[in-house]
Tab-separated table of N, CA and C in Angstrom:
chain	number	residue	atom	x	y	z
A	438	UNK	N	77.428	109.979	123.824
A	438	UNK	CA	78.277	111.123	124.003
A	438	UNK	C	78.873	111.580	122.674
A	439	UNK	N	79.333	110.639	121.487
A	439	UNK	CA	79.619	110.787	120.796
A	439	UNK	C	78.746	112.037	119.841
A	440	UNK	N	77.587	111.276	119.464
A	440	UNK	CA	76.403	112.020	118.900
A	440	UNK	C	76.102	113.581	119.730
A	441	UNK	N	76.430	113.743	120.681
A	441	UNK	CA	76.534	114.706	121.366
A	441	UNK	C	77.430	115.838	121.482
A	442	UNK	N	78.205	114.845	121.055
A	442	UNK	CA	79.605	116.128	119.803
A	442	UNK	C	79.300	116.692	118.617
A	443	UNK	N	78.666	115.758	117.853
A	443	UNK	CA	79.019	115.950	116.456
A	443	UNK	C	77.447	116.815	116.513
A	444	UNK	N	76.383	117.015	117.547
A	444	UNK	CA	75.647	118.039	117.201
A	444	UNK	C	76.205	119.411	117.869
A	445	UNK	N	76.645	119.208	118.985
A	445	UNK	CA	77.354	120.222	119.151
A	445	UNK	C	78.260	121.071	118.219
A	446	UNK	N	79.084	120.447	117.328
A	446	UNK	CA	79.698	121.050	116.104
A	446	UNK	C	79.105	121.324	115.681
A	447	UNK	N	78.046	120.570	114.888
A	447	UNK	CA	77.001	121.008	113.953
A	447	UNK	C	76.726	122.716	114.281
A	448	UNK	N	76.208	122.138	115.298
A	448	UNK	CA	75.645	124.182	116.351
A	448	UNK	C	76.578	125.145	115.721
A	449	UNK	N	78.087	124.857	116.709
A	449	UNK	CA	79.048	125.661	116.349
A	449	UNK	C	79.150	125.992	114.934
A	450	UNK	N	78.971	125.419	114.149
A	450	UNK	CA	79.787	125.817	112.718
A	450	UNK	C	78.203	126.871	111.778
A	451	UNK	N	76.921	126.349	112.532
A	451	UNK	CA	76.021	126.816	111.946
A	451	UNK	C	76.216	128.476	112.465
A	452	UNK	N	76.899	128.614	113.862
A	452	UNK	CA	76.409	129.914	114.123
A	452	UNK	C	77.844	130.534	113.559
A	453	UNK	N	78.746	130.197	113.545
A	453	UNK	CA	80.052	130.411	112.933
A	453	UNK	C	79.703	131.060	111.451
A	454	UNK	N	78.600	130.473	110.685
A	454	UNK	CA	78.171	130.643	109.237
A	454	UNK	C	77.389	131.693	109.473
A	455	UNK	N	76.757	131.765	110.290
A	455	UNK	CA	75.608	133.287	110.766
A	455	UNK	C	76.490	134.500	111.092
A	456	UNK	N	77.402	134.064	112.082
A	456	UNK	CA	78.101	135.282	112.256
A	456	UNK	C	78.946	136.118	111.048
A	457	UNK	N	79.678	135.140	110.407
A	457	UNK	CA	80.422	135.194	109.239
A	457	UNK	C	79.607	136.086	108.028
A	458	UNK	N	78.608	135.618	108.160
A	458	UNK	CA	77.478	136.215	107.090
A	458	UNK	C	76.663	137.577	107.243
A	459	UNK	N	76.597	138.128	108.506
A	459	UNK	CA	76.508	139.046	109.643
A	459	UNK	C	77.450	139.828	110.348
A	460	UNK	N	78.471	139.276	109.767
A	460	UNK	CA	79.807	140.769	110.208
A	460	UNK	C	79.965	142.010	110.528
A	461	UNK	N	79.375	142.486	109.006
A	461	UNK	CA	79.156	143.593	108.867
A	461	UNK	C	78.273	144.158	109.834
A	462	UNK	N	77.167	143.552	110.148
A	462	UNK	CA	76.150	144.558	111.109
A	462	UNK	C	76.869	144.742	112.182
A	463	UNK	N	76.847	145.725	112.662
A	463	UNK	CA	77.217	146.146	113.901
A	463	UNK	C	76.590	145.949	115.000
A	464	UNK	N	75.121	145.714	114.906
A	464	UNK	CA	74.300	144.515	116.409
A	464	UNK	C	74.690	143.711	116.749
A	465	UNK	N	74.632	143.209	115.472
A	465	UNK	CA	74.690	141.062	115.726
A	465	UNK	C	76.356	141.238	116.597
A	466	UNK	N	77.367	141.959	115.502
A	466	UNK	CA	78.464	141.815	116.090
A	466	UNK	C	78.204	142.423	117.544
A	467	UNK	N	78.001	143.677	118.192
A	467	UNK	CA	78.278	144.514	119.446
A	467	UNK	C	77.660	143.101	120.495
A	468	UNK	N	76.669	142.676	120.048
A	468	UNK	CA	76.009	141.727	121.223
A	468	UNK	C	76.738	140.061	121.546
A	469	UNK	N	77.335	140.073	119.951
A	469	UNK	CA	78.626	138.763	120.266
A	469	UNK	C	80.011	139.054	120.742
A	470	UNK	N	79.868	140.051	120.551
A	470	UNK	CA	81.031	140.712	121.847
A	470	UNK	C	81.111	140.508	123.238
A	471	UNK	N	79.508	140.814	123.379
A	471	UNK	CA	79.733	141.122	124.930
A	471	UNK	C	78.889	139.585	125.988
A	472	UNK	N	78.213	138.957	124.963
A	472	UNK	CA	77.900	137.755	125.172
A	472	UNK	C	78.961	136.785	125.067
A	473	UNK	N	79.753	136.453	123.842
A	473	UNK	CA	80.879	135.221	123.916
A	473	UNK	C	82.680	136.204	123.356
A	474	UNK	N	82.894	136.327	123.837
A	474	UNK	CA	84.057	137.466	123.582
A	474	UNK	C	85.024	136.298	122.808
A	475	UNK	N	84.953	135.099	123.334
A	475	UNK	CA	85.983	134.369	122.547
A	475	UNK	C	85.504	133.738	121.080
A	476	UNK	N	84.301	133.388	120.613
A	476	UNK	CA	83.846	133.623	119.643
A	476	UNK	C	83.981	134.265	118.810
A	477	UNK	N	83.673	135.554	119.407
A	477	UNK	CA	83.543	136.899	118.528
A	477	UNK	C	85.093	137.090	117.813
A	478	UNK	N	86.353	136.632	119.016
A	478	UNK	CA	87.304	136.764	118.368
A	478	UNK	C	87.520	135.459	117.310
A	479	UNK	N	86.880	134.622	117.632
A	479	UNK	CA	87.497	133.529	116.788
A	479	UNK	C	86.814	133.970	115.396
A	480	UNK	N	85.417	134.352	115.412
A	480	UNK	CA	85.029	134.800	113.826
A	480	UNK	C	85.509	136.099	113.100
A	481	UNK	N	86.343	136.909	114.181
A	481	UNK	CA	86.808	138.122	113.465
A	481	UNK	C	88.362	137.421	112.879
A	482	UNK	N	89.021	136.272	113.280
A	482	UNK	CA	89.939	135.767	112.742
A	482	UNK	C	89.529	135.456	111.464
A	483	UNK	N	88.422	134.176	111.556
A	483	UNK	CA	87.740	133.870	110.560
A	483	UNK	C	87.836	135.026	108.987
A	484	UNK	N	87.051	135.628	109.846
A	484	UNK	CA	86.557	136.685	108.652
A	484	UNK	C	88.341	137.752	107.933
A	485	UNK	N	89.177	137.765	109.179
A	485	UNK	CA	90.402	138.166	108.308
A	485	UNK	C	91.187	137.222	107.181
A	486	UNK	N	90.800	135.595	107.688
A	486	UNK	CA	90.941	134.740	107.029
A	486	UNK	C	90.500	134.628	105.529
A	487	UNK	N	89.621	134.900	105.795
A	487	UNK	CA	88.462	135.181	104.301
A	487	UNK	C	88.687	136.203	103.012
A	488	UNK	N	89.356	137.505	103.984
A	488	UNK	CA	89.658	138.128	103.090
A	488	UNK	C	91.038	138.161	102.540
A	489	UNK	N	91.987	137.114	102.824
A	489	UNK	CA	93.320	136.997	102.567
A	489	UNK	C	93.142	135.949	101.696
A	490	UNK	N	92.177	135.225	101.570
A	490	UNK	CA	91.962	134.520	100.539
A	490	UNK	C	91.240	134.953	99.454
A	491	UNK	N	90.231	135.977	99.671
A	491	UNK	CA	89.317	136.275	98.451
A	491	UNK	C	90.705	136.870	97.617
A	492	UNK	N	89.818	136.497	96.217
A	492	UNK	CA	91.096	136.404	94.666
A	492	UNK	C	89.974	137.763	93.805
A	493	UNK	N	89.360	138.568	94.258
A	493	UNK	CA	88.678	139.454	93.599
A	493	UNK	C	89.768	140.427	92.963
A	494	UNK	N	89.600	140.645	92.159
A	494	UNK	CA	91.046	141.547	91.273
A	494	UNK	C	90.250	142.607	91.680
A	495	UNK	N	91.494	143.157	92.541
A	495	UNK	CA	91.568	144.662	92.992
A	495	UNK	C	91.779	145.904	92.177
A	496	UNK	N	92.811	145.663	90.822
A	496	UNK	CA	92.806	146.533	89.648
A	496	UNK	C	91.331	146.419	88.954
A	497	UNK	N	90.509	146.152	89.187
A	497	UNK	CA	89.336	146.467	88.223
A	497	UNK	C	88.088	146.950	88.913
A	498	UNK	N	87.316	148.150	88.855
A	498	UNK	CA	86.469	148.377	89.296
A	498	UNK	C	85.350	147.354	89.608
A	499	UNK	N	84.693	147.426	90.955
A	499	UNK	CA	83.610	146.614	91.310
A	499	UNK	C	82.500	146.881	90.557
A	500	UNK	N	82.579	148.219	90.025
A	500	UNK	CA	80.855	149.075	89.332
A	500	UNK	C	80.943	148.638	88.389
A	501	UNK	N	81.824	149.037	87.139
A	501	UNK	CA	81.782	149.574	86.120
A	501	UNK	C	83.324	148.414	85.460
A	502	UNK	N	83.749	147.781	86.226
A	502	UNK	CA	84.964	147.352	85.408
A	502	UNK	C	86.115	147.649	84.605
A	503	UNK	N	86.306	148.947	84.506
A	503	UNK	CA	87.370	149.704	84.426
A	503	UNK	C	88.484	149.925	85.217
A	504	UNK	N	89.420	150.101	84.794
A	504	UNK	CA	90.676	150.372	85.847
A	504	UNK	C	90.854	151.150	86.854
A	505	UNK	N	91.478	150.584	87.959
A	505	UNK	CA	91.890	151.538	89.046
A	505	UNK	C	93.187	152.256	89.165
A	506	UNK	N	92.949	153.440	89.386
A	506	UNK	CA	94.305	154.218	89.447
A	506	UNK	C	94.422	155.037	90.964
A	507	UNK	N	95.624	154.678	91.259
A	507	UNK	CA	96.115	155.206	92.612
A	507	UNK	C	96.258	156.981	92.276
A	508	UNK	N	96.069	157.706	93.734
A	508	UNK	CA	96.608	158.656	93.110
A	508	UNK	C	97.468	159.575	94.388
A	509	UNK	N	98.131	160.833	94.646
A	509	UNK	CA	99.204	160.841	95.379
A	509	UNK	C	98.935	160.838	97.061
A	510	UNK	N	97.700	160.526	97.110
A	510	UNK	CA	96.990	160.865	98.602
A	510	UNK	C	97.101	159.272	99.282
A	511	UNK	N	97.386	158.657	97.994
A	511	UNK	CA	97.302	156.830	98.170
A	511	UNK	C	95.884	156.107	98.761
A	512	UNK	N	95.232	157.131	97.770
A	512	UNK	CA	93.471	156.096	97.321
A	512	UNK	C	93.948	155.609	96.037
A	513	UNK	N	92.877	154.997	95.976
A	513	UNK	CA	92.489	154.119	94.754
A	513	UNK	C	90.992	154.507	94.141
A	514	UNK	N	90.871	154.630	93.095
A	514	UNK	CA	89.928	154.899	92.811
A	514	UNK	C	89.440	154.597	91.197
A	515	UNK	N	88.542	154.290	90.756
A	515	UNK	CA	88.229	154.484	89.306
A	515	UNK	C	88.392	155.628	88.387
A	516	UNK	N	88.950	155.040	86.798
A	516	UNK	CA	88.851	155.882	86.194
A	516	UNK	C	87.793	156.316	85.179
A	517	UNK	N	87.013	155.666	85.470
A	517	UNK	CA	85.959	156.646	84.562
A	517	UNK	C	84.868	156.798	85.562
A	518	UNK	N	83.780	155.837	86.438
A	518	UNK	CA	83.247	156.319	87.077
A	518	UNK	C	83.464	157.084	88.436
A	519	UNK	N	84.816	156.698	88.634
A	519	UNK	CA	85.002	157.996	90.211
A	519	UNK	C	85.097	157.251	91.706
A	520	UNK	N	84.570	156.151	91.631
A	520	UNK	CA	84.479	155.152	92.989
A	520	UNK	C	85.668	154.906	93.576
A	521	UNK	N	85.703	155.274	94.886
A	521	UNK	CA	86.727	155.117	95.838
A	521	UNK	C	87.006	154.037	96.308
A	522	UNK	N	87.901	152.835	95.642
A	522	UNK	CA	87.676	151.800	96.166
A	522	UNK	C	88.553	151.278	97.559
A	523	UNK	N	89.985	151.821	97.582
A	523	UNK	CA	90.306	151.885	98.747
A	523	UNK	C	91.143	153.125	99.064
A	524	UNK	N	91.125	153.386	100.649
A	524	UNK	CA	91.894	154.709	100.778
A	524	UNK	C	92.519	154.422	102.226
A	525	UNK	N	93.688	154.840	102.936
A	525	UNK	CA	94.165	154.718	104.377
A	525	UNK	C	93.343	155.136	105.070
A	526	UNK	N	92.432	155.977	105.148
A	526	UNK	CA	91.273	156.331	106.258
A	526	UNK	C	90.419	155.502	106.793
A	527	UNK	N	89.784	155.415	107.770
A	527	UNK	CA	88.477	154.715	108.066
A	527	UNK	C	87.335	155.638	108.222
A	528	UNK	N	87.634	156.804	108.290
A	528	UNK	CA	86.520	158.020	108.594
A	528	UNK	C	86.882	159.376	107.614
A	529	UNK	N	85.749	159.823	107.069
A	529	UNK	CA	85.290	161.126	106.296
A	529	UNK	C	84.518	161.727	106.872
A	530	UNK	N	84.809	163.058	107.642
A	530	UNK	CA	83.540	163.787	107.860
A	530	UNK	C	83.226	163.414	109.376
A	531	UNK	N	84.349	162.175	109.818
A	531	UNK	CA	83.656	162.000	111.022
A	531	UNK	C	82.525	160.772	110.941
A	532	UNK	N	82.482	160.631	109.784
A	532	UNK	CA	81.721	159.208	109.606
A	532	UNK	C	82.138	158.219	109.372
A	533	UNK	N	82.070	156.548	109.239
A	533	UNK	CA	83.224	155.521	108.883
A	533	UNK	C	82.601	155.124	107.671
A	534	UNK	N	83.518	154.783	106.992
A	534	UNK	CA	83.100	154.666	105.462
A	534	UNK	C	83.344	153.347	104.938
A	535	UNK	N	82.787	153.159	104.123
A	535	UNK	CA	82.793	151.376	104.167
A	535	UNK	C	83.428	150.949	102.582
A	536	UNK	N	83.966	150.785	102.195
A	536	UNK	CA	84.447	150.690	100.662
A	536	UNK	C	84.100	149.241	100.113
A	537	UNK	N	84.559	149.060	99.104
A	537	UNK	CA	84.323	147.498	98.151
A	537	UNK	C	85.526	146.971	98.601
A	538	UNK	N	87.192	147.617	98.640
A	538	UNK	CA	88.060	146.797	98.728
A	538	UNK	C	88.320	146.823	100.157
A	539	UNK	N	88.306	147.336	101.021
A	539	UNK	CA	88.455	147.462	102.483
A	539	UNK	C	89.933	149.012	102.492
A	540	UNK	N	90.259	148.406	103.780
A	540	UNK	CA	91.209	149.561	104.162
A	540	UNK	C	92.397	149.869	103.682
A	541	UNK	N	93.205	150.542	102.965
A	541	UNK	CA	94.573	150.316	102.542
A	541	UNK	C	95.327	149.587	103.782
């Protein structure tokens, strides 16, 4: 029974690493929704987890490495190449937009 745990974890943590790694798609996620709903929430914790820890310096462009400057609309954006790195919106145009730093 024992051994019967510790593959069972094994399982869990492998698909925990799939999902985690697979976030972003919107399949993998819509179908772990509606297949294990408590999962799905436990890796969307996960994954908020993740990003309260990532240490990526937010003042420096992801492209180009140059500085970011806010400006009165309260985006963020680069100053020499132009990249929007974060802004309060989730949608432009009616489309959802996906940035480097996430959502203000």
């Amino acid at each position: 029974m024992y051994n019967e745990k510790i593959s069972d974890d094994a399982n869990l943590n492998e698909l925990i690493d799939y999902y985690l790694k697979n976030f972003n798609n919107p399949e993998i996620m819509d179908e772990l929704k509606w297949e294990d709903p408590y999962l799905y929430l436990q890796i969307t914790r996960l994954h908020f987890i993740k990003q309260l820890q990532d240490t990526t310096p937010t003042y420096k462009c992801p492209d180009c490495g140059d500085n970011i400057v806010h400006d009165e609309w309260g985006e963020e954006y680069c100053e020499s190449c132009g990249l929007v790195t974060r802004t309060p919106y989730d949608y432009v145009a009616g489309f959802k937009i996906t940035l480097p730093y996430g959502r203000k």
